[in-house]
PDB file of C-alpha atoms in Angstrom:
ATOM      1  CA  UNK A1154       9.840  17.269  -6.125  1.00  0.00           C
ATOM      2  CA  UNK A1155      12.742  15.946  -4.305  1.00  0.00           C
ATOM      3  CA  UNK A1156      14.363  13.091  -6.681  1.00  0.00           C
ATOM      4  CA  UNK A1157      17.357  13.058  -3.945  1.00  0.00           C
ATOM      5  CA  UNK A1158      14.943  11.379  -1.561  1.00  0.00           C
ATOM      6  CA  UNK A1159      13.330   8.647  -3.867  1.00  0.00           C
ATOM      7  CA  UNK A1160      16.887   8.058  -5.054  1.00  0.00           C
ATOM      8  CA  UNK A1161      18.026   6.982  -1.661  1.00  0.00           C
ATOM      9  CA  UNK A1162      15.212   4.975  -0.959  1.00  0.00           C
ATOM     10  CA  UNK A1163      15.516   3.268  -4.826  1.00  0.00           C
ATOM     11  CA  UNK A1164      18.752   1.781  -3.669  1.00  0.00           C
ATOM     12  CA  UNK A1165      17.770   0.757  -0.491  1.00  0.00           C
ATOM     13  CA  UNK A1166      14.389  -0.815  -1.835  1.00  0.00           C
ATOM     14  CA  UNK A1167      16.602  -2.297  -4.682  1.00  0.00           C
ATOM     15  CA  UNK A1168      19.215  -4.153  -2.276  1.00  0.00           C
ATOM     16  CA  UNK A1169      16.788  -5.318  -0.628  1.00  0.00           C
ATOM     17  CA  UNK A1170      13.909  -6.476  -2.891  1.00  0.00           C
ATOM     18  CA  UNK A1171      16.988  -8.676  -5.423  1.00  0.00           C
ATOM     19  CA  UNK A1172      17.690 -11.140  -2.094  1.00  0.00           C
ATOM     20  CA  UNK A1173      15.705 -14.173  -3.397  1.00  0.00           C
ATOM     21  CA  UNK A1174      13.375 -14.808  -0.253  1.00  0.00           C
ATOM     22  CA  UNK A1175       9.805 -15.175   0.325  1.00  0.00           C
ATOM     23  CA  UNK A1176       7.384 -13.118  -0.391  1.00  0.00           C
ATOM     24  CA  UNK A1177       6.797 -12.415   3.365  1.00  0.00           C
ATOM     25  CA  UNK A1178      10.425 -11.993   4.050  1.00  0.00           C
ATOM     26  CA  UNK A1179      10.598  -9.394   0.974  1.00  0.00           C
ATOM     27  CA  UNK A1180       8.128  -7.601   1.866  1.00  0.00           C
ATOM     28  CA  UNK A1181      10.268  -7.577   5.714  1.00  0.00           C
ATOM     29  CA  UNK A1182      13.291  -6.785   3.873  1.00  0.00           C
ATOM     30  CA  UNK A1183      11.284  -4.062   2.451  1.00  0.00           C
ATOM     31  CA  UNK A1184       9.369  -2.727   5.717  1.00  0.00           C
ATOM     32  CA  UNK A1185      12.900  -2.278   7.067  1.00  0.00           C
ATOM     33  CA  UNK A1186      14.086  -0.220   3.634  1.00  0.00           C
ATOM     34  CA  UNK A1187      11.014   2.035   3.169  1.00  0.00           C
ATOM     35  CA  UNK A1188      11.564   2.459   7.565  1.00  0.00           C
ATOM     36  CA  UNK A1189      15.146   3.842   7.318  1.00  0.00           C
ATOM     37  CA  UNK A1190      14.752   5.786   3.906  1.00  0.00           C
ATOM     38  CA  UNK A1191      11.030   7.319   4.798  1.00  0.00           C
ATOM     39  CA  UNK A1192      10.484  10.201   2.249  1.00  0.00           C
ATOM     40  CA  UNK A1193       8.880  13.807   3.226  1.00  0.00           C
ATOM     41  CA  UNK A1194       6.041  15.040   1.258  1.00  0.00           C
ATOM     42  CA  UNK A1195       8.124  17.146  -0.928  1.00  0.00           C
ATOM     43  CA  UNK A1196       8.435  14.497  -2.714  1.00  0.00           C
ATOM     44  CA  UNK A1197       6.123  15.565  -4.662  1.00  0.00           C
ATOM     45  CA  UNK A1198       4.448  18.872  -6.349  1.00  0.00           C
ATOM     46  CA  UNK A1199       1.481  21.494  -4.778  1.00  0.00           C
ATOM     47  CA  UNK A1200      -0.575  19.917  -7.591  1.00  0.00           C
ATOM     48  CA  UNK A1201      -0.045  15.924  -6.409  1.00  0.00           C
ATOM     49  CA  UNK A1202      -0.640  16.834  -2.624  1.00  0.00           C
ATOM     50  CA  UNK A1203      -4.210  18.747  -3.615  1.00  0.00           C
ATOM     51  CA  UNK A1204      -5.762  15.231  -4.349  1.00  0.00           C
ATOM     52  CA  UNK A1205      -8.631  14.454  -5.838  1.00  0.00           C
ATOM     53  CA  UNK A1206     -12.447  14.976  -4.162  1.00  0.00           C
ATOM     54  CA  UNK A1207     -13.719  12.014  -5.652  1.00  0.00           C
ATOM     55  CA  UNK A1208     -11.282   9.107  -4.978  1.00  0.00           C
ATOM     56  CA  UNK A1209      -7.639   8.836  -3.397  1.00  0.00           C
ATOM     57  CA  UNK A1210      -4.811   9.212  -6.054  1.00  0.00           C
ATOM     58  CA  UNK A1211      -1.446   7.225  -7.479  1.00  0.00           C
ATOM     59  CA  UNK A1212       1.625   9.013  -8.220  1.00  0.00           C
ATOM     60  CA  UNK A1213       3.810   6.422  -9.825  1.00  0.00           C
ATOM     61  CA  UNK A1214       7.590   8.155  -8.282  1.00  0.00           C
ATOM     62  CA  UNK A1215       9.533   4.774 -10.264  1.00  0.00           C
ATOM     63  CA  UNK A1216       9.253   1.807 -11.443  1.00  0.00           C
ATOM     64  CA  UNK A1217      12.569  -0.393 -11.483  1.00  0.00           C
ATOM     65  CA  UNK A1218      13.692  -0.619 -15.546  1.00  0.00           C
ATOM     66  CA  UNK A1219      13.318  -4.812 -15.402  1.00  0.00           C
ATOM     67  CA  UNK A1220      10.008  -4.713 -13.528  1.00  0.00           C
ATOM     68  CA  UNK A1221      11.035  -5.961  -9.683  1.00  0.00           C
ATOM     69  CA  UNK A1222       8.979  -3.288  -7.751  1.00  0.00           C
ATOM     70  CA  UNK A1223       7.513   0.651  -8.330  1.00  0.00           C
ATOM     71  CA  UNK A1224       7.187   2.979  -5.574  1.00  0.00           C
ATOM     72  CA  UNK A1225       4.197   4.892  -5.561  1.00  0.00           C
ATOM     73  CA  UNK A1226       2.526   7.855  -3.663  1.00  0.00           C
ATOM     74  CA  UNK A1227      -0.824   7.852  -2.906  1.00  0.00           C
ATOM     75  CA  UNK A1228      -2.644  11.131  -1.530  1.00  0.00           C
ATOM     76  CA  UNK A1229      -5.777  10.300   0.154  1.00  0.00           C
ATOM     77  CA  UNK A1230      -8.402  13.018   1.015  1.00  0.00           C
ATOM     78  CA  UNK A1231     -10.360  12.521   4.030  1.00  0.00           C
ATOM     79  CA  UNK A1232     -12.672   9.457   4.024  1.00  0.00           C
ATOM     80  CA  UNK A1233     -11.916   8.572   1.173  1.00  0.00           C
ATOM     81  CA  UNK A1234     -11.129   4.135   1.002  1.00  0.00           C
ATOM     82  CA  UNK A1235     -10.315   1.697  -1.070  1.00  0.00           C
ATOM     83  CA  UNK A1236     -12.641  -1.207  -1.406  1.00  0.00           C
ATOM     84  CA  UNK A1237     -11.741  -4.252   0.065  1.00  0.00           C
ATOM     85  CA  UNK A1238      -8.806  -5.870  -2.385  1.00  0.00           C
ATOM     86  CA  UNK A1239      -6.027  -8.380  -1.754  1.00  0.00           C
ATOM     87  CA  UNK A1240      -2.344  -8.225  -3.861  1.00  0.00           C
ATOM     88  CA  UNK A1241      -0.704  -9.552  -6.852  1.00  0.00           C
ATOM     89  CA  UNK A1242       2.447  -9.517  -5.064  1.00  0.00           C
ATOM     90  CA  UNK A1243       3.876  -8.261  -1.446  1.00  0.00           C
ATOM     91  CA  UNK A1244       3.130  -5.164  -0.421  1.00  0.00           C
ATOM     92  CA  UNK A1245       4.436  -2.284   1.708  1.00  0.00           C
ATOM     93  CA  UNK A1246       3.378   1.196   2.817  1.00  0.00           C
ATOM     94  CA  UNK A1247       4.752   3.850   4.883  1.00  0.00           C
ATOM     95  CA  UNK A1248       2.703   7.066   6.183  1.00  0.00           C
ATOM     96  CA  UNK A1249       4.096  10.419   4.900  1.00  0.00           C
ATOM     97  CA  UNK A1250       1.225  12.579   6.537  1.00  0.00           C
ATOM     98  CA  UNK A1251      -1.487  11.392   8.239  1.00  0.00           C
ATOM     99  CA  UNK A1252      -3.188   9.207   9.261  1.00  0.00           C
ATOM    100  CA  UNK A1253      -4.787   5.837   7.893  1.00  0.00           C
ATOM    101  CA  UNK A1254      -6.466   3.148   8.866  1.00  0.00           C
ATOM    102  CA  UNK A1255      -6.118  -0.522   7.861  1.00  0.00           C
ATOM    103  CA  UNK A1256      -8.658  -3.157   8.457  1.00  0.00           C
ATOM    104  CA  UNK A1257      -7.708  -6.967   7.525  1.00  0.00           C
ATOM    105  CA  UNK A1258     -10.112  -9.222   6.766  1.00  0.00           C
ATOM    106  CA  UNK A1259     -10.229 -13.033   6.650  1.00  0.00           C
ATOM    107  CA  UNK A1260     -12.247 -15.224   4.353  1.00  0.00           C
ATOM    108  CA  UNK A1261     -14.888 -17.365   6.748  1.00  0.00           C
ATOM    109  CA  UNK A1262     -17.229 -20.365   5.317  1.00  0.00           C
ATOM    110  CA  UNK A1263     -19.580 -21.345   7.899  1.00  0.00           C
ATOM    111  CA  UNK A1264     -23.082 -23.220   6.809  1.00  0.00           C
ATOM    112  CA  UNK A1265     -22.034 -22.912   3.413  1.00  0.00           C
ATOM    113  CA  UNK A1266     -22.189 -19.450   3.516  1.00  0.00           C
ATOM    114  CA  UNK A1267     -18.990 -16.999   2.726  1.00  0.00           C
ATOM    115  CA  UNK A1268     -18.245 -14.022   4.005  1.00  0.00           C
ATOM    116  CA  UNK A1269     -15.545 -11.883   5.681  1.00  0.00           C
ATOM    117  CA  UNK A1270     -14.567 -11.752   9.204  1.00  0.00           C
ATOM    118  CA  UNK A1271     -12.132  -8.753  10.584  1.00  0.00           C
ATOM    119  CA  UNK A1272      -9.351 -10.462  11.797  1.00  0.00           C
ATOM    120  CA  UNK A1273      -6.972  -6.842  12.769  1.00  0.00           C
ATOM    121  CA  UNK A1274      -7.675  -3.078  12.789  1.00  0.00           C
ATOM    122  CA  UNK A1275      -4.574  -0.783  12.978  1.00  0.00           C
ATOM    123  CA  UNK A1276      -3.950   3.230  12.985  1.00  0.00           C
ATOM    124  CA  UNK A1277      -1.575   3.957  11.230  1.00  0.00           C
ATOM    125  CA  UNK A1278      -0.037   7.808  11.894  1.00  0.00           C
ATOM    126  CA  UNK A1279       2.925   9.201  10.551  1.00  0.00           C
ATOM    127  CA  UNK A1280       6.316   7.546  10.011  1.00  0.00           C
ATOM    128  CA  UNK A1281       4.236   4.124  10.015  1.00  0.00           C
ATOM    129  CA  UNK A1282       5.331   0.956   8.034  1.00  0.00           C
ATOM    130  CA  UNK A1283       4.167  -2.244   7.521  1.00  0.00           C
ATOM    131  CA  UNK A1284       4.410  -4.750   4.313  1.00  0.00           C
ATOM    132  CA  UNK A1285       1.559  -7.862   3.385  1.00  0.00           C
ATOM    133  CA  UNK A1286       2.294 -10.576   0.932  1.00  0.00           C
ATOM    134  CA  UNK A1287      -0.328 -12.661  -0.151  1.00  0.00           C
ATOM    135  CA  UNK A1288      -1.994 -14.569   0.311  1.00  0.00           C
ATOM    136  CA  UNK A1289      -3.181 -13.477   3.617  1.00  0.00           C
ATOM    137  CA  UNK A1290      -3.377 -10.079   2.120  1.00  0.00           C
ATOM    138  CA  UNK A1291      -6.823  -8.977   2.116  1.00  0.00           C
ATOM    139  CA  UNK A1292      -7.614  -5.635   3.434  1.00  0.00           C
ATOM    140  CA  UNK A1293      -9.372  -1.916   2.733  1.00  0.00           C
ATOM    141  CA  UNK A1294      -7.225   1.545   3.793  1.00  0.00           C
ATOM    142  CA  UNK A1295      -8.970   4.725   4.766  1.00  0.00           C
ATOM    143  CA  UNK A1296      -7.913   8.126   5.114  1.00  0.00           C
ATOM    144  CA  UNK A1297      -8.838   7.970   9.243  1.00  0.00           C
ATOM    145  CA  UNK A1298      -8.045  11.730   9.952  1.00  0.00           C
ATOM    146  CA  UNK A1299      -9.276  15.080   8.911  1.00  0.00           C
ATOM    147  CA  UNK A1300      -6.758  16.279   6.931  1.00  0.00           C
ATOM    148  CA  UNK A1301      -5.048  14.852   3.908  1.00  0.00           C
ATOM    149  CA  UNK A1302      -2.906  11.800   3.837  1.00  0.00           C
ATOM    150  CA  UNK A1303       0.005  10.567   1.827  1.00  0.00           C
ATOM    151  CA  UNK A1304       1.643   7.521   1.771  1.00  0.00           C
ATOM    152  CA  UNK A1305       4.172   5.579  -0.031  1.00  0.00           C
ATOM    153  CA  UNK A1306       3.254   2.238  -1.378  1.00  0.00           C
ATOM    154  CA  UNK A1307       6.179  -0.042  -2.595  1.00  0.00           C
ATOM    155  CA  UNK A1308       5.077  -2.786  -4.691  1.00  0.00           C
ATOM    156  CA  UNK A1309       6.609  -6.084  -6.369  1.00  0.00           C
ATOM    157  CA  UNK A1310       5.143  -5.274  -9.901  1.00  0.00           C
ATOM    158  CA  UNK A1311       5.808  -3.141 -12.403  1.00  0.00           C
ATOM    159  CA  UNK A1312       2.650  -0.882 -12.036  1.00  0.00           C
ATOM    160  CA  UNK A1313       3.270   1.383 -14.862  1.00  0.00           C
ATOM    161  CA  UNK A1314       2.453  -2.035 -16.704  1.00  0.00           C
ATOM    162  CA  UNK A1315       0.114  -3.492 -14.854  1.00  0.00           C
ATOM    163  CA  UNK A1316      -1.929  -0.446 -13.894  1.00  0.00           C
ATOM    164  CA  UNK A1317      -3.185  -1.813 -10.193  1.00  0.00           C
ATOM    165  CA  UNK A1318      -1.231  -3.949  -7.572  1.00  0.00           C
ATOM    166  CA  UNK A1319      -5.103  -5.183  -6.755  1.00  0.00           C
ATOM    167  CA  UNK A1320      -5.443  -8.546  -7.737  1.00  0.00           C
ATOM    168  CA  UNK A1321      -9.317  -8.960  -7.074  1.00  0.00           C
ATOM    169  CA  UNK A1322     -11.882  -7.086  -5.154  1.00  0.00           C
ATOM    170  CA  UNK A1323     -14.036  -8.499  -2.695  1.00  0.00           C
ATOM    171  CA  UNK A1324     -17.812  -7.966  -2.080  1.00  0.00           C
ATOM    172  CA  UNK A1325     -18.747 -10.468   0.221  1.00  0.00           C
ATOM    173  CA  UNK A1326     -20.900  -9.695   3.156  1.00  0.00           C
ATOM    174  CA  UNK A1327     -18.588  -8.569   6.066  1.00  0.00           C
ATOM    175  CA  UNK A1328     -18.996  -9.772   9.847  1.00  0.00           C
ATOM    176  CA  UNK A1329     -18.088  -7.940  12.548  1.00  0.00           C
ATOM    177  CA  UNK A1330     -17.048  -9.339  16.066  1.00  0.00           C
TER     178      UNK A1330
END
């Protein structure tokens, strides 16, 4: 594993995550961090990068000692997704290998019914990076190409703690179009 590459991007994620902002402009601040400091997959070991056939997996790489934000990698196997969540705090992810695909959703209410609506689809391929804050946050990730992905996930929460940035799950019928 190469700590010399999660070092740099510890400092970088560090100056930029203690300016007191916004969540939205955090997780901006962020983006632009995790953009210029983009780790290779040798960040971590043969074993990490196999994966897991049954469900995506979450390397925790650091977690700053008072709590502001971890930095996690998260190997994805083909097809394999996350169910449709939304945050505790902001949120941002860079591509490593591969490719994934991000579907946001919005919550509709129409006749007294609720469900979801997609409100943006995006491809994500290598050396992508983009950063949510709730609320406004609700969206599902997918491993979208054949071969294994890994990303990097920077979160404002101390995950070793908290287990999960996913602050609630959603399984409300889903429109399309």
């Amino acid at each position: 594993m190469s700590t010399n590459q999660i070092d740099d991007l510890v400092r970088s994620v560090r100056t930029a995550a203690n300016q007191v902002c916004p969540p939205e402009e955090t997780a901006r601040l962020v983006s632009a961090a995790l953009r210029a400091n983009l780790p290779t997959r040798e960040i971590l070991t043969p074993e990490q990068l196999a994966g897991d056939p049954d469900s995506y997996v979450q390397h925790v790489l650091h977690v700053e000692p008072d709590g502001l934000f971890s930095v996690v990698a998260l190997v994805w196997r083909p097809g394999q997704v996350t169910p449709i969540h939304d945050h505790l705090c902001w949120c941002v992810v860079g591509v490593v290998d591969g490719v994934e695909s991000e579907v946001r959703y919005e919550v509709t209410e129409r006749d007294g019914e609720v469900f979801l609506t997609q409100a943006e689809v995006t491809e994500n391929p290598t050396g992508s990076v983009c950063g949510i804050a709730p609320p406004g946050d609700i969206h599902e990730v997918r491993n979208a190409g054949a071969d294994t992905a890994v990303s990097i996930h920077i979160y404002g929460a101390d995950i070793s703690r908290v287990g999960t940035s996913i602050r609630r799950r959603y399984h409300l019928p889903v429109l399309v179009g």
